[in-house]
XYZ file of C-alpha atoms in Angstrom:
625
model
C -21.246 1.301 25.525
C -20.783 4.913 24.506
C -20.959 3.950 20.879
C -24.519 2.726 21.185
C -25.540 6.133 22.499
C -24.011 7.694 19.412
C -25.822 5.286 17.128
C -29.175 5.835 18.852
C -28.767 9.570 18.319
C -28.996 8.847 14.605
C -27.953 11.422 12.083
C -29.654 14.420 13.688
C -27.886 14.513 17.008
C -24.271 14.680 18.207
C -22.912 12.350 15.527
C -21.994 15.176 13.145
C -20.129 17.294 15.692
C -17.242 14.791 15.990
C -17.227 14.358 12.196
C -16.654 18.088 11.713
C -13.986 18.102 14.431
C -12.132 15.199 12.818
C -12.337 16.855 9.417
C -10.597 19.977 10.662
C -8.090 18.001 12.752
C -6.965 16.026 9.700
C -6.848 19.216 7.618
C -4.587 20.884 10.186
C -2.235 17.903 10.060
C -2.210 18.087 6.263
C -1.540 21.838 6.254
C 1.404 21.387 8.629
C 2.880 18.625 6.446
C 2.240 20.277 3.073
C 5.628 22.034 2.794
C 7.413 18.754 3.502
C 5.244 16.982 0.947
C 6.008 19.607 -1.699
C 9.703 19.440 -0.927
C 10.278 15.716 -0.597
C 7.673 14.375 -3.035
C 8.378 17.020 -5.642
C 8.877 14.540 -8.485
C 5.183 13.595 -8.303
C 2.944 15.673 -10.588
C 0.822 16.843 -7.628
C 3.876 17.316 -5.363
C 2.353 14.801 -2.962
C -0.764 16.878 -2.269
C -3.016 13.807 -2.309
C -0.730 12.113 0.257
C -0.248 15.167 2.504
C -3.131 14.258 4.821
C -1.883 10.795 5.740
C 1.671 12.170 5.865
C 0.573 14.838 8.344
C -1.364 12.401 10.514
C 1.588 9.990 10.537
C 4.167 12.658 11.425
C 2.041 14.256 14.165
C 1.371 10.824 15.673
C 5.030 9.863 15.413
C 6.202 13.093 17.078
C 3.746 12.632 19.945
C 4.709 8.976 20.346
C 8.442 9.709 20.250
C 8.080 12.639 22.650
C 6.109 10.463 25.059
C 8.601 7.598 24.784
C 11.537 9.948 25.503
C 9.736 11.675 28.367
C 9.580 15.014 26.523
C 5.792 15.105 26.224
C 2.735 13.534 27.783
C 0.180 11.481 25.917
C -2.526 14.069 26.433
C -4.379 16.694 24.435
C -1.665 19.259 25.079
C 0.974 16.830 23.850
C -0.946 16.234 20.601
C -1.209 19.972 19.932
C 2.472 20.370 20.775
C 3.347 17.678 18.215
C 1.195 19.430 15.615
C 2.917 22.717 16.420
C 6.372 21.176 16.078
C 5.453 19.774 12.667
C 4.049 23.132 11.574
C 7.247 24.915 12.640
C 9.377 22.377 10.780
C 7.237 22.883 7.687
C 7.497 26.673 7.862
C 11.272 26.555 8.360
C 11.623 24.148 5.452
C 9.480 26.325 3.184
C 11.406 29.420 4.239
C 14.718 27.750 3.439
C 13.467 26.606 0.049
C 11.946 30.023 -0.715
C 15.361 31.615 -0.219
C 16.733 29.405 -2.996
C 13.941 29.715 -5.529
C 10.287 30.378 -6.294
C 8.584 28.342 -3.566
C 5.184 29.829 -4.304
C 5.611 28.657 -7.876
C 5.227 25.072 -6.692
C 1.479 25.672 -6.506
C 1.395 26.609 -10.177
C 2.693 23.138 -10.975
C -0.302 21.482 -9.295
C -3.555 20.841 -11.134
C -6.099 22.791 -9.056
C -8.975 20.686 -10.348
C -7.072 17.735 -8.970
C -6.808 19.540 -5.605
C -10.562 20.183 -5.533
C -11.240 16.561 -6.401
C -8.937 15.335 -3.617
C -10.727 17.531 -1.080
C -14.150 16.453 -2.333
C -13.243 12.775 -2.168
C -11.915 13.028 1.370
C -14.990 14.901 2.597
C -17.317 12.489 0.807
C -15.535 9.438 2.212
C -15.572 10.831 5.739
C -19.270 11.786 5.644
C -20.389 8.624 3.846
C -18.665 6.239 6.225
C -19.698 8.209 9.302
C -23.259 7.760 8.068
C -22.676 4.010 7.625
C -21.082 3.587 11.060
C -23.862 5.631 12.700
C -26.253 2.815 11.743
C -23.977 0.042 13.062
C -21.863 1.591 15.782
C -21.490 -0.957 18.649
C -18.029 -2.564 18.830
C -19.381 -5.951 19.815
C -18.190 -8.557 17.309
C -15.098 -10.148 15.758
C -11.964 -8.136 16.719
C -13.751 -4.875 17.535
C -13.666 -5.292 21.351
C -9.894 -5.828 21.170
C -9.466 -2.816 18.882
C -11.522 -0.604 21.191
C -9.575 -1.870 24.213
C -6.250 -0.965 22.611
C -7.520 2.482 21.586
C -8.849 3.107 25.100
C -5.653 1.831 26.716
C -3.544 4.256 24.679
C -5.960 7.080 25.454
C -5.707 6.467 29.202
C -1.909 5.943 29.356
C -0.289 9.370 29.828
C 3.219 7.909 29.820
C 5.165 5.342 27.809
C 4.690 2.453 27.255
C 0.880 2.342 27.039
C -0.630 -0.178 29.404
C -2.811 -3.140 28.420
C -6.321 -2.803 29.859
C -6.902 -6.563 29.656
C -3.641 -7.524 31.380
C -3.069 -5.260 34.351
C 0.517 -4.230 34.958
C 1.733 -5.094 31.467
C 2.434 -2.951 28.437
C 0.565 -3.528 25.179
C 2.174 -6.518 23.453
C 0.991 -5.690 19.956
C 1.833 -3.443 17.009
C -0.288 -0.520 18.144
C 0.813 2.390 15.942
C -2.540 2.502 14.134
C -4.408 2.873 17.411
C -1.905 5.542 18.472
C -2.596 7.543 15.309
C -6.337 7.250 15.926
C -5.886 8.437 19.510
C -3.685 11.344 18.419
C -6.237 12.744 15.975
C -8.969 12.022 18.520
C -7.164 14.282 21.000
C -6.915 17.048 18.414
C -10.636 16.615 17.696
C -11.524 16.241 21.413
C -13.425 12.983 20.893
C -13.146 10.101 23.419
C -12.424 6.534 22.235
C -16.084 5.442 22.232
C -16.782 8.052 19.549
C -13.349 8.141 17.924
C -13.555 4.429 17.113
C -16.233 4.956 14.455
C -15.490 8.523 13.375
C -11.819 7.602 13.101
C -12.693 4.721 10.823
C -14.675 7.131 8.651
C -11.677 9.452 8.474
C -9.413 6.526 7.553
C -11.854 5.591 4.807
C -11.518 9.085 3.385
C -7.719 8.853 3.646
C -7.799 5.521 1.831
C -9.880 6.977 -0.998
C -7.620 9.957 -1.662
C -4.425 7.922 -1.243
C -5.595 5.402 -3.861
C -6.719 8.220 -6.126
C -3.420 10.045 -5.655
C -1.278 7.045 -6.563
C -3.285 6.417 -9.736
C -3.390 10.083 -10.702
C 0.338 10.649 -10.225
C 1.279 7.526 -12.140
C -0.861 8.439 -15.150
C -0.180 12.172 -15.020
C 3.568 11.644 -14.967
C 3.431 9.168 -17.814
C 1.206 11.434 -19.874
C 3.275 14.503 -19.079
C 6.564 12.773 -19.870
C 5.207 11.438 -23.161
C 3.845 14.834 -24.162
C 7.004 16.691 -23.165
C 9.021 14.250 -25.254
C 12.459 13.033 -24.267
C 13.999 14.109 -27.533
C 12.699 17.666 -27.739
C 14.663 20.519 -26.241
C 12.798 23.062 -24.138
C 13.477 26.545 -22.969
C 16.694 26.929 -21.051
C 14.741 28.545 -18.214
C 12.488 25.526 -17.778
C 13.858 22.590 -15.827
C 13.094 18.934 -16.464
C 10.358 18.719 -13.830
C 8.678 21.795 -15.272
C 8.526 20.177 -18.697
C 6.542 17.286 -17.281
C 4.359 19.523 -15.106
C 3.593 21.756 -18.069
C 2.349 18.762 -20.004
C 0.838 16.980 -17.022
C -2.219 14.798 -17.223
C -5.665 16.245 -17.742
C -9.080 14.667 -17.277
C -7.740 11.238 -18.274
C -5.318 11.253 -15.339
C -8.070 12.221 -12.925
C -10.277 9.502 -14.398
C -7.442 7.025 -13.966
C -7.076 8.102 -10.351
C -10.793 7.559 -9.775
C -10.623 4.104 -11.365
C -7.659 3.269 -9.123
C -9.651 4.365 -6.094
C -12.668 2.309 -7.135
C -10.592 -0.745 -7.965
C -8.578 -0.763 -4.737
C -10.866 0.724 -2.102
C -14.416 0.013 -3.238
C -14.461 -3.302 -5.070
C -13.706 -6.843 -4.008
C -13.396 -10.192 -5.737
C -15.740 -11.995 -8.115
C -17.443 -14.121 -5.480
C -19.987 -11.391 -4.729
C -21.153 -11.664 -8.355
C -21.454 -15.417 -7.978
C -23.513 -14.938 -4.792
C -25.798 -12.509 -6.606
C -26.284 -14.801 -9.592
C -27.124 -17.724 -7.323
C -29.630 -15.660 -5.325
C -31.266 -14.605 -8.613
C -31.743 -18.249 -9.521
C -29.128 -18.408 -12.283
C -27.794 -21.934 -12.961
C -24.355 -21.415 -11.420
C -24.344 -24.230 -8.873
C -21.921 -26.269 -10.974
C -19.549 -23.307 -11.312
C -19.809 -22.660 -7.582
C -18.852 -26.235 -6.735
C -15.944 -26.089 -9.202
C -14.613 -22.984 -7.423
C -15.122 -24.676 -4.068
C -15.742 -21.740 -1.722
C -16.560 -23.175 1.686
C -20.274 -23.228 2.582
C -21.338 -22.087 -0.887
C -23.830 -22.722 -2.338
C -24.900 -24.898 0.605
C -25.194 -21.874 2.912
C -26.834 -19.584 0.357
C -30.464 -19.155 -0.663
C -32.225 -18.735 -3.990
C -34.602 -15.829 -3.392
C -35.314 -14.538 -6.892
C -34.800 -10.956 -5.722
C -32.573 -8.592 -7.699
C -30.461 -8.152 -4.574
C -28.903 -10.675 -2.204
C -31.364 -10.983 0.652
C -30.438 -14.294 2.256
C -30.185 -14.304 6.023
C -26.873 -13.951 7.795
C -23.549 -12.499 6.769
C -23.499 -13.829 3.216
C -20.716 -11.346 2.400
C -18.437 -13.112 4.912
C -17.713 -15.770 2.291
C -16.135 -13.173 -0.015
C -13.239 -12.977 2.456
C -12.788 -16.753 2.496
C -12.532 -17.443 -1.230
C -9.143 -19.143 -0.945
C -8.871 -22.283 1.134
C -6.407 -25.007 1.994
C -6.959 -28.666 2.835
C -5.527 -30.919 5.452
C -3.639 -33.992 4.300
C -6.850 -36.003 4.445
C -8.840 -33.352 2.572
C -10.628 -31.446 5.339
C -11.215 -27.707 4.904
C -8.699 -25.171 6.283
C -9.866 -21.566 6.358
C -7.649 -18.951 4.707
C -8.410 -15.263 5.265
C -8.251 -13.140 2.100
C -9.879 -9.885 3.172
C -9.952 -6.827 0.936
C -10.415 -3.167 1.952
C -14.159 -2.890 1.384
C -14.839 -6.076 3.347
C -12.761 -4.817 6.272
C -14.647 -1.529 6.372
C -18.051 -3.206 6.147
C -16.984 -5.525 8.965
C -15.953 -2.475 10.978
C -12.709 -3.684 12.554
C -10.075 -1.010 13.190
C -7.395 -3.660 13.011
C -3.749 -3.068 11.988
C -4.301 -4.244 8.409
C -6.960 -1.510 8.045
C -4.964 1.241 9.740
C -1.885 0.567 7.598
C -3.550 0.939 4.188
C -3.127 4.718 3.648
C 0.445 4.591 4.986
C 1.297 1.733 2.640
C 0.021 3.859 -0.247
C 2.210 6.717 1.011
C 5.244 4.422 0.789
C 4.197 3.404 -2.733
C 4.081 7.109 -3.614
C 7.595 7.535 -2.178
C 8.784 4.660 -4.384
C 7.142 6.318 -7.393
C 8.856 9.578 -6.475
C 12.168 7.715 -6.553
C 11.587 6.518 -10.104
C 10.142 9.801 -11.325
C 13.135 11.696 -9.932
C 15.423 9.351 -11.864
C 13.517 10.029 -15.057
C 13.733 13.759 -14.367
C 17.478 13.353 -13.937
C 17.669 11.806 -17.387
C 15.843 14.779 -18.868
C 18.083 17.115 -16.890
C 21.132 15.514 -18.499
C 19.642 16.191 -21.910
C 19.034 19.801 -20.876
C 22.588 20.030 -19.573
C 23.852 19.094 -23.014
C 21.581 21.604 -24.713
C 22.107 24.430 -22.223
C 25.442 23.880 -20.451
C 25.694 27.485 -19.234
C 22.256 27.743 -17.651
C 22.414 28.371 -13.891
C 18.841 27.160 -13.498
C 19.646 23.900 -15.228
C 22.774 23.463 -13.108
C 20.699 23.699 -9.931
C 18.170 21.227 -11.303
C 20.836 18.729 -12.298
C 22.594 19.021 -8.951
C 19.347 18.286 -7.097
C 18.372 15.438 -9.421
C 21.707 13.694 -9.059
C 21.477 13.416 -5.266
C 21.631 9.755 -4.384
C 18.189 10.026 -2.768
C 15.410 12.490 -3.777
C 15.093 15.205 -1.179
C 18.513 14.529 0.327
C 18.787 13.773 4.030
C 15.336 15.186 4.769
C 13.684 12.988 2.147
C 15.567 9.982 3.450
C 14.472 10.705 7.024
C 10.842 11.011 5.915
C 11.158 7.715 4.028
C 12.569 5.997 7.113
C 9.731 7.251 9.314
C 7.055 6.273 6.775
C 8.488 2.871 5.836
C 9.545 2.036 9.383
C 6.067 2.828 10.656
C 4.807 -0.215 8.755
C 6.828 -2.369 11.169
C 4.838 -0.702 13.944
C 1.504 -0.555 12.105
C 1.287 -4.051 10.615
C 4.610 -5.860 10.912
C 4.069 -8.184 7.942
C 3.956 -5.204 5.562
C 7.448 -3.928 6.330
C 9.516 -6.518 4.373
C 7.354 -6.088 1.273
C 7.603 -2.305 1.076
C 11.246 -2.294 2.146
C 11.891 -4.578 -0.829
C 9.830 -2.314 -3.104
C 11.977 0.709 -2.259
C 15.191 -1.258 -2.737
C 14.038 -2.501 -6.154
C 12.965 0.987 -7.194
C 16.389 2.312 -6.191
C 18.012 -0.369 -8.330
C 15.742 0.429 -11.279
C 16.221 4.177 -10.848
C 19.960 3.823 -11.341
C 19.518 2.032 -14.651
C 16.927 4.569 -15.809
C 19.534 7.321 -15.557
C 22.310 5.467 -17.397
C 23.044 6.059 -21.098
C 23.849 3.249 -23.464
C 22.860 -0.427 -23.477
C 23.153 -2.546 -20.349
C 26.351 -4.216 -21.481
C 28.065 -0.789 -21.413
C 26.834 0.077 -17.912
C 28.802 -0.658 -14.762
C 26.400 -2.638 -12.564
C 28.263 -2.461 -9.254
C 27.117 1.118 -8.431
C 23.487 0.104 -8.951
C 23.715 -2.761 -6.482
C 25.749 -0.680 -4.052
C 23.161 2.088 -4.136
C 20.290 -0.357 -3.629
C 22.195 -2.100 -0.835
C 22.969 1.200 0.816
C 19.328 2.267 0.800
C 18.219 -1.124 2.133
C 20.743 -0.943 4.955
C 19.948 2.671 5.802
C 16.209 1.942 5.818
C 16.618 -1.040 8.110
C 19.064 0.591 10.525
C 17.115 3.856 10.422
C 13.899 2.015 11.266
C 15.542 0.372 14.272
C 16.770 3.768 15.493
C 13.537 5.652 14.769
C 11.352 3.048 16.478
C 13.704 1.654 19.097
C 11.321 2.469 22.028
C 8.697 0.204 20.455
C 11.188 -2.526 19.572
C 12.500 -2.588 23.149
C 9.017 -3.222 24.559
C 7.416 -5.213 21.734
C 6.458 -8.843 22.175
C 5.533 -11.081 19.282
C 2.912 -13.815 19.211
C 4.522 -15.366 16.124
C 5.633 -18.932 16.708
C 7.855 -19.268 13.665
C 7.588 -20.167 9.979
C 6.166 -23.334 8.509
C 6.614 -24.389 4.866
C 3.558 -24.772 2.650
C 4.324 -27.982 0.794
C 0.865 -29.435 0.314
C -1.412 -26.544 -0.676
C -0.777 -24.802 -3.987
C -3.464 -22.227 -4.722
C -6.189 -23.797 -6.808
C -6.679 -22.055 -10.157
C -10.505 -21.644 -9.842
C -10.094 -19.901 -6.498
C -7.239 -17.764 -7.825
C -9.424 -16.671 -10.743
C -12.313 -15.945 -8.399
C -10.029 -13.814 -6.233
C -8.106 -11.909 -8.912
C -9.936 -12.652 -12.169
C -11.455 -9.190 -12.372
C -8.003 -7.700 -12.949
C -6.386 -10.410 -15.050
C -7.721 -9.196 -18.450
C -6.285 -5.711 -17.901
C -3.028 -7.144 -16.592
C -2.768 -9.515 -19.527
C -3.395 -6.667 -21.969
C -0.646 -4.571 -20.384
C 1.833 -7.446 -20.600
C 0.852 -8.089 -24.223
C 1.389 -4.404 -25.105
C 4.760 -4.378 -23.359
C 5.925 -7.537 -25.121
C 4.814 -6.278 -28.545
C 6.500 -2.936 -27.991
C 9.798 -4.278 -26.620
C 9.947 -7.502 -28.689
C 12.227 -9.526 -26.359
C 14.752 -11.805 -28.017
C 14.856 -15.558 -27.497
C 17.555 -15.286 -24.854
C 15.388 -12.875 -22.872
C 12.492 -15.325 -22.856
C 14.699 -18.291 -21.997
C 16.579 -16.705 -19.123
C 13.502 -14.977 -17.673
C 11.523 -18.218 -17.797
C 14.279 -20.230 -16.158
C 14.716 -17.689 -13.381
C 11.063 -16.946 -12.665
C 9.826 -20.536 -12.870
C 12.998 -22.386 -11.979
C 14.087 -20.652 -8.779
C 10.771 -21.191 -6.915
C 10.652 -24.783 -8.136
C 14.195 -25.497 -6.941
C 13.412 -23.827 -3.624
C 10.274 -25.941 -3.209
C 12.133 -29.175 -3.957
C 15.003 -28.248 -1.637
C 12.561 -27.419 1.135
C 10.760 -30.696 0.582
C 14.068 -32.531 0.840
C 14.799 -30.876 4.185
C 11.352 -31.612 5.570
C 11.110 -35.203 4.356
C 14.730 -35.934 5.222
C 14.068 -36.416 8.917
C 15.144 -34.368 11.928
C 12.959 -31.323 12.556
C 10.946 -32.198 9.454
C 9.959 -35.532 10.931
C 8.857 -33.782 14.107
C 6.753 -31.347 12.114
C 5.039 -34.138 10.178
C 4.580 -36.398 13.193
C 0.943 -37.047 13.903
C -0.346 -35.738 10.559
C -2.527 -38.505 9.127
C -2.320 -39.489 5.458
C -5.144 -40.729 3.228
C -5.182 -44.552 3.159
C -4.440 -44.706 -0.574
C -1.309 -42.494 -0.436
C 2.132 -44.051 -0.087
C 3.813 -41.171 1.751
C 4.128 -37.442 2.277
C 6.298 -36.954 -0.797
C 3.804 -38.732 -2.992
C 0.956 -36.587 -1.639
C 2.931 -33.409 -2.264
C 3.757 -34.441 -5.832
C 0.141 -35.374 -6.543
C -1.192 -32.048 -5.334
C 1.349 -29.893 -7.148
C 1.058 -31.826 -10.398
C -2.720 -31.697 -10.241
C -3.082 -28.118 -8.974
C -0.005 -26.318 -10.283
C -1.831 -24.268 -12.909
C -1.802 -21.106 -10.808
C 1.967 -21.391 -10.461
C 2.300 -21.705 -14.234
C -0.087 -18.824 -14.964
C 1.542 -16.385 -12.561
C 5.028 -17.595 -13.479
C 4.482 -17.100 -17.199
C 3.054 -13.607 -16.633
C 6.062 -12.650 -14.509
C 8.474 -14.189 -17.004
C 6.915 -12.175 -19.854
C 7.167 -9.016 -17.754
C 10.801 -9.730 -16.902
C 11.645 -10.415 -20.567
C 10.046 -7.130 -21.650
C 11.902 -5.183 -18.945
C 15.198 -6.803 -19.870
C 14.654 -5.923 -23.513
C 13.873 -2.332 -22.522
C 17.071 -2.020 -20.505
C 19.197 -3.270 -23.387
C 17.804 -0.820 -25.956
C 19.660 2.481 -25.595
C 17.198 4.544 -27.607
C 14.404 3.653 -25.203
C 16.503 3.948 -22.080
C 18.340 7.180 -22.702
C 15.693 9.184 -24.487
C 18.323 10.336 -26.987
C 20.613 12.050 -24.517
C 22.065 14.251 -27.222
C 20.123 17.393 -27.976
C 17.393 16.554 -30.420
């Protein structure tokens, strides 16, 4: 295949030409989207600069796809450049409109330029590093790579909508193919055919993943540090709006370090099983621990070599993506896939769950922007009290009090970004839709003065419900060409009654982050000091609702009808009286993960509830301090 030619050329031949072309193609997309990022993600300390690249790629791909679906453009190189041009014109018009109402160029002064240089360095490093990795292992000849390459090639060769399936002649692609479409779009801008774009595109996506993770961590810490330094109770100059106060006191090296740690933790690390593999290969006495964890084919399939690195034959790292496992009713192994970003990139699949990662981080940034805008609104109210006659403050307050940050344009961008998850990796859409709805609900309470008992709750739920409805309906409208031609392989939902996650495997999967998470919860509880009623109600809700749901579901399944059909033919161990008894035995013997996670969530809920009911913490002393 063409990829093997690229790999055989090594690092001295044509491999670097496509890398350079992709670098500039992504940069052009980012430049076109930068005004929209600054305008609609303006509550973030970096104004969305770290997310502008994935935003630009997404919007250019969406415009080309929509134009092709509506018959206004062709899925060709000219169509891709037309889509880029349309986005650039929209960005210029938006910037021009904003410049007429204020100091648009001043937005740059609110961005940490060292942060900008770090973002650019990380993207370039990620692109070059992973192009170098893929150049040594370029053939798409294992796992899901042939399917991924087929879908990319099919989209490349289909000038009209819908793209045709190369493996099923005469039929459209029956898959969520937006990720492959985005790859093909940038490939057209970079003039690289699918055989080359498959690997170079993955390198570019790796760079996008790095800077998106870094950007989310940086913005979260920089906003928190800036807000704390600015101080909710201190009045500022009447010519400085609420967002400027936070930008002026934005995060420094600690925020950039936090962004780097976020990038390392999300994009570059995995679970603890790799450490266990390394210890076993070194000859450390961990066989008993390994059998307690119960990862399939370990340590039976591993070797003790005594080397300082893991040198056993085969794909030893494959087991790190199979740490969790289920069991049949008679105890046989059932494989559960628990991949993480670094594993997926080492494997080399350009599958939907890989393509969606930077876009999912973009949606997380949009949710953060929602909350940060609400906090800015609270500070604007304080400034309104201190400087009621300031025209600058009046403009700030008017913008902050819009029901959605960025108005209709910001809402449209949110619909395109969130709705794309339905098209990129369908299973992600409900999760991030729910995240935005919850953030809208929380944002309302952040802006309200006084304790919770003095706040009218109906507007909060109405606002959250409105956003949820608009997001769902908007997604259907924005992606209706895909929805009209999509076909799903899903066969339905089946309840998981017999396989609670075993605590050793849960700790192996997430144990690296539990100490930090536990420390954060402990700090929150000590700071908020929830009352007894907070603990009681939070515990009952967090632990009780799932338990009631599980018991109700068990009653439906074991009660006959469709449940009997589902259980028919499933053998039971000879010493078990029935399905209900087996379910009870497993949950009572392996319910520790449920208790651990439930207690952590209950403590978090109690701390949040206590925070909402303390006016001094919620309002930031609305009166001028």
